[in-house]
mmCIF file of C-alpha atoms in Angstrom:
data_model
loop_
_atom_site.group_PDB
_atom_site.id
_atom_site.type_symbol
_atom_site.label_atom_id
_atom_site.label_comp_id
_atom_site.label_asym_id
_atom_site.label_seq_id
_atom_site.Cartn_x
_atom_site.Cartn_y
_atom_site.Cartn_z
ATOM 1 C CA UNK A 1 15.025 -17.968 -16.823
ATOM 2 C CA UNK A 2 13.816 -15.742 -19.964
ATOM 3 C CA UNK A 3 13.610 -12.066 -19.311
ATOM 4 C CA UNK A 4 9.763 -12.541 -20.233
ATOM 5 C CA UNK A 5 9.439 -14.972 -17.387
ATOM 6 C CA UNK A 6 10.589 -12.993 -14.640
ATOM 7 C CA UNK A 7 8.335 -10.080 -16.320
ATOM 8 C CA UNK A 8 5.238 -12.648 -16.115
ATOM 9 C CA UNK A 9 6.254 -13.504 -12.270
ATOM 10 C CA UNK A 10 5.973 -9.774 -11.310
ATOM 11 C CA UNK A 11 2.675 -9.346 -12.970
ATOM 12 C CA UNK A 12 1.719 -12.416 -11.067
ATOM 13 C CA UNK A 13 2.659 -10.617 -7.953
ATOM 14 C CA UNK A 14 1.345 -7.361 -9.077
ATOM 15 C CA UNK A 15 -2.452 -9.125 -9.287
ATOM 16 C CA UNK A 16 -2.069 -11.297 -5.857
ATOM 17 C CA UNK A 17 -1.139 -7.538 -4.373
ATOM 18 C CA UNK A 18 -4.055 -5.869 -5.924
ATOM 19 C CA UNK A 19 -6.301 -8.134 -4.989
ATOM 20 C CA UNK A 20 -5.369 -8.441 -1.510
ATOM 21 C CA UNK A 21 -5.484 -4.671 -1.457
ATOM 22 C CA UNK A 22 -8.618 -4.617 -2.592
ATOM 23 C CA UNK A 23 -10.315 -7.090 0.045
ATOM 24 C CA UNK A 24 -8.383 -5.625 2.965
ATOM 25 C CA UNK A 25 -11.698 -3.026 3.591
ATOM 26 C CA UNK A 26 -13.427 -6.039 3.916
ATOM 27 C CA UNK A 27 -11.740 -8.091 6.604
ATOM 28 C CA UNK A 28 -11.513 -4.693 8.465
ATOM 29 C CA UNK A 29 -14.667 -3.383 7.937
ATOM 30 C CA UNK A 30 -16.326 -4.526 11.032
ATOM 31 C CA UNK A 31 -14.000 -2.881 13.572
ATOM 32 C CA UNK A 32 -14.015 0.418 11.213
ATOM 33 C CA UNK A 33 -17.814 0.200 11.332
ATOM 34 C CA UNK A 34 -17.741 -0.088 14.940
ATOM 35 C CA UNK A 35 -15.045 2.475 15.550
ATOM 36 C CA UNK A 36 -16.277 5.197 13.069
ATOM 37 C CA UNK A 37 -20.215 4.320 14.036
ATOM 38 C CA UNK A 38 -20.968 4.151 9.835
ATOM 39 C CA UNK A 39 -24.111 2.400 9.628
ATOM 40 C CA UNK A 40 -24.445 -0.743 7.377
ATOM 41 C CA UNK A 41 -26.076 1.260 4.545
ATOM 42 C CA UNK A 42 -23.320 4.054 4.838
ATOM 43 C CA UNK A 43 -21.075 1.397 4.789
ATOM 44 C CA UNK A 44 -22.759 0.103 1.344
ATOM 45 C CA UNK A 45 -21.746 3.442 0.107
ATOM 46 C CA UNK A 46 -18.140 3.496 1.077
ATOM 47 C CA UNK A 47 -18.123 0.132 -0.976
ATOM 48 C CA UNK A 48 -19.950 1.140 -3.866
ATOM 49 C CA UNK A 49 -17.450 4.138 -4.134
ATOM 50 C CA UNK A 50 -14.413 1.949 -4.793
ATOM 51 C CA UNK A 51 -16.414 -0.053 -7.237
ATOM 52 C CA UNK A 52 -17.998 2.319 -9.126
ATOM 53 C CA UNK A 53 -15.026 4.769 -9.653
ATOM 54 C CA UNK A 54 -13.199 0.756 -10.755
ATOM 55 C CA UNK A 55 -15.583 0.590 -13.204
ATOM 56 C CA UNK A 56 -15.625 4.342 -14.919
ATOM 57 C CA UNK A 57 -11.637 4.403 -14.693
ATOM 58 C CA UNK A 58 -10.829 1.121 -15.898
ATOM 59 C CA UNK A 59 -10.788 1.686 -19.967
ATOM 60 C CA UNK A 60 -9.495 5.367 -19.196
ATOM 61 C CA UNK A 61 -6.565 3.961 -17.398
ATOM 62 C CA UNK A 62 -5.927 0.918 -19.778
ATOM 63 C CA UNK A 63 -6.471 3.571 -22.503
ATOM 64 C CA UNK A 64 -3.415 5.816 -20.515
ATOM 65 C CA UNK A 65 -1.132 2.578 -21.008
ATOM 66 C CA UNK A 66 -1.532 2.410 -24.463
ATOM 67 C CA UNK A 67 -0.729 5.684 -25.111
ATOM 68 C CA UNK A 68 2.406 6.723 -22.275
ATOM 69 C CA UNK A 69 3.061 2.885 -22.083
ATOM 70 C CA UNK A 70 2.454 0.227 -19.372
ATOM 71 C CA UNK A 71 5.532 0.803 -17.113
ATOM 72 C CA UNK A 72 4.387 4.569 -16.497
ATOM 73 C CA UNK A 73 0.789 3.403 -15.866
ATOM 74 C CA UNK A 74 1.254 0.609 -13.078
ATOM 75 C CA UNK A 75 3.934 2.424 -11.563
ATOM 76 C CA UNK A 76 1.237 5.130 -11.402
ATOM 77 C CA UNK A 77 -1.546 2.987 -10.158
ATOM 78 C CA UNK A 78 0.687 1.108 -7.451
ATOM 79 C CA UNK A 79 1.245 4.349 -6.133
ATOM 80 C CA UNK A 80 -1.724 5.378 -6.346
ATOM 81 C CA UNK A 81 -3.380 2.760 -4.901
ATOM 82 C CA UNK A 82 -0.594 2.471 -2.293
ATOM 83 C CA UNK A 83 -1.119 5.717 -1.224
ATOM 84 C CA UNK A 84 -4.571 6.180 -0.701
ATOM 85 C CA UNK A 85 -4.567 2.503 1.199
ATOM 86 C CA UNK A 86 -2.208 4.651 3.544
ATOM 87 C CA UNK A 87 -4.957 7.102 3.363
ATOM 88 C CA UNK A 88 -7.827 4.989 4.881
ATOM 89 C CA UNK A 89 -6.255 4.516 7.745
ATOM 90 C CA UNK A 90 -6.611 8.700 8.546
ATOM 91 C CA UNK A 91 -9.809 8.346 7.415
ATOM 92 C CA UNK A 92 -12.643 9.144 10.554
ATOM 93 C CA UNK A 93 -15.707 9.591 9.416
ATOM 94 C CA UNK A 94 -18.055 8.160 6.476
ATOM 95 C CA UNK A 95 -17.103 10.929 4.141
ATOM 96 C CA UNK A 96 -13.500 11.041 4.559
ATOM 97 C CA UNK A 97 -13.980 7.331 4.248
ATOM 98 C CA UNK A 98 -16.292 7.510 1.259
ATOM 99 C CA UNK A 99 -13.751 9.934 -0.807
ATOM 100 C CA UNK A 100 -10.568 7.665 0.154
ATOM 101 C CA UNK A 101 -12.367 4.476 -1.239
ATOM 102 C CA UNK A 102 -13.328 6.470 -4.185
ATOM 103 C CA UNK A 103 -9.705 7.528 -5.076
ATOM 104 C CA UNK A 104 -8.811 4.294 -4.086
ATOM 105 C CA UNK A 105 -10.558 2.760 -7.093
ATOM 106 C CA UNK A 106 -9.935 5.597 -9.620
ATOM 107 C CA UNK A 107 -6.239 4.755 -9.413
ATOM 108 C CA UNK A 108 -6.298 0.540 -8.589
ATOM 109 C CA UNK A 109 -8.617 0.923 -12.274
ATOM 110 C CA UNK A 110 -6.246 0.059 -15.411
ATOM 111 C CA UNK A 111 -4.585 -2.382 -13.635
ATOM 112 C CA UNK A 112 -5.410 -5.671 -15.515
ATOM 113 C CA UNK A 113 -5.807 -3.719 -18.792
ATOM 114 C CA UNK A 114 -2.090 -2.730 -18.458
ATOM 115 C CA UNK A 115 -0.824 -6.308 -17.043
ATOM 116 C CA UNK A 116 -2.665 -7.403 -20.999
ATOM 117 C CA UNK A 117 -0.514 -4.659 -22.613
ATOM 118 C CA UNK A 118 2.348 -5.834 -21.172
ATOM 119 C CA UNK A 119 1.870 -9.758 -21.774
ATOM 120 C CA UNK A 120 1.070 -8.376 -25.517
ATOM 121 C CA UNK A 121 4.431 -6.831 -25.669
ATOM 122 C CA UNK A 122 6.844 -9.622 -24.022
ATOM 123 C CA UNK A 123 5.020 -12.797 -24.681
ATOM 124 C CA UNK A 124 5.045 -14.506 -28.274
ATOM 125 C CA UNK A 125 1.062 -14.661 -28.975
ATOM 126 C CA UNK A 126 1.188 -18.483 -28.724
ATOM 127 C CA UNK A 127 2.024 -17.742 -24.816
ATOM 128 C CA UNK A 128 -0.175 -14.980 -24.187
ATOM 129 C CA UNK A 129 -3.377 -17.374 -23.203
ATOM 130 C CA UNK A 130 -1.238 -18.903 -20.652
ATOM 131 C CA UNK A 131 0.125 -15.608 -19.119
ATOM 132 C CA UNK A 132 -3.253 -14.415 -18.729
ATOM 133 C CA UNK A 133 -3.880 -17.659 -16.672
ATOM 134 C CA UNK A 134 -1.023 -17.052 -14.927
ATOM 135 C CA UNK A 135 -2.009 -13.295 -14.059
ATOM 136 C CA UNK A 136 -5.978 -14.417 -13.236
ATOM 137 C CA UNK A 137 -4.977 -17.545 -10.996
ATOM 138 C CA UNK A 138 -2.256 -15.353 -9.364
ATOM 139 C CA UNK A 139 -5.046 -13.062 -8.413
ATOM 140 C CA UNK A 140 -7.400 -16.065 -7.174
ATOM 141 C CA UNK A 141 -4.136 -16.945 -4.962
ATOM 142 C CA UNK A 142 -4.860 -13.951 -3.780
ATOM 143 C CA UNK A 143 -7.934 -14.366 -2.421
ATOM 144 C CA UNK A 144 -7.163 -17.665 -0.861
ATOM 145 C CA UNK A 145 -4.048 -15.965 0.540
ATOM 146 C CA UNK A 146 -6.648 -13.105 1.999
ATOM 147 C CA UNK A 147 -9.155 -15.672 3.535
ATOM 148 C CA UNK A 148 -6.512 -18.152 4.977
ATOM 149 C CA UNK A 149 -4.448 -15.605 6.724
ATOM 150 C CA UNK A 150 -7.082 -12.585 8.055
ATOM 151 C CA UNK A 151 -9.783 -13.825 8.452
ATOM 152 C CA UNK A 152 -9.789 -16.666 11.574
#
């Protein structure tokens, strides 16, 4: 197997992880409703915090990658993101809850950005369409991983 291969398999990997990450809250979020008593429009909120600090954080991160390069950047967002999933689980009340999923997002943002920087760097361009496939079905996987296995 090429060297650029077994790079393409981890990104793979990388993007079923993140997105399995990502829906964990939701498979959960009942019993941390119940447990925490958050209300269904606090709960909104502690959603809405992971997504909107994804979405203000995502060309600043991708924008980190091109500049320190793409190894330094998702080795700093899978920690990130690693940690603050830890970090949830201390969480017990809507604003602890409401700050983790924020930080959650600011550091799980970049992450596809950087998996394109590195396809650009190992893959030939006439290969790059196809390792983007790779990386998006990987992360569709993912979610079909996600609903076979939590949620019954």
């Amino acid at each position: 197997m090429k060297k650029r291969h077994g790079v393409l398999a981890l990104l793979g990997a990388l993007s079923v992880i993140t997105f399995i990450d990502r829906m964990a809250i939701a498979v959960t979020g009942p019993t941390i409703q119940k447990d925490l008593g958050i209300t269904p429009d606090q709960w909104g909120w502690i959603l809405s915090a992971y997504v909107i600090a994804y979405a203000v954080f995502e060309v600043p991160s991708g924008a980190l990658g091109d500049r320190y390069g793409y190894r330094k950047e998702l080795t700093r967002i899978t920690v990130w993101w690693s940690f603050f999933t830890a970090a949830t689980a201390l969480c017990r009340n809507f604003w602890q809850l409401t700050a983790a999923r924020f930080l959650f997002g600011l550091g799980a943002a970049g992450a596809y950005p950087n998996m394109s920087g590195v396809l650009y760097r190992w893959l030939p361009a006439r290969e790059r369409a196809r390792g983007q496939g790779v990386i998006w079905a990987a992360s569709r996987f993912g979610a079909r991983w996600h609903r076979c296995c939590w949620c019954r």
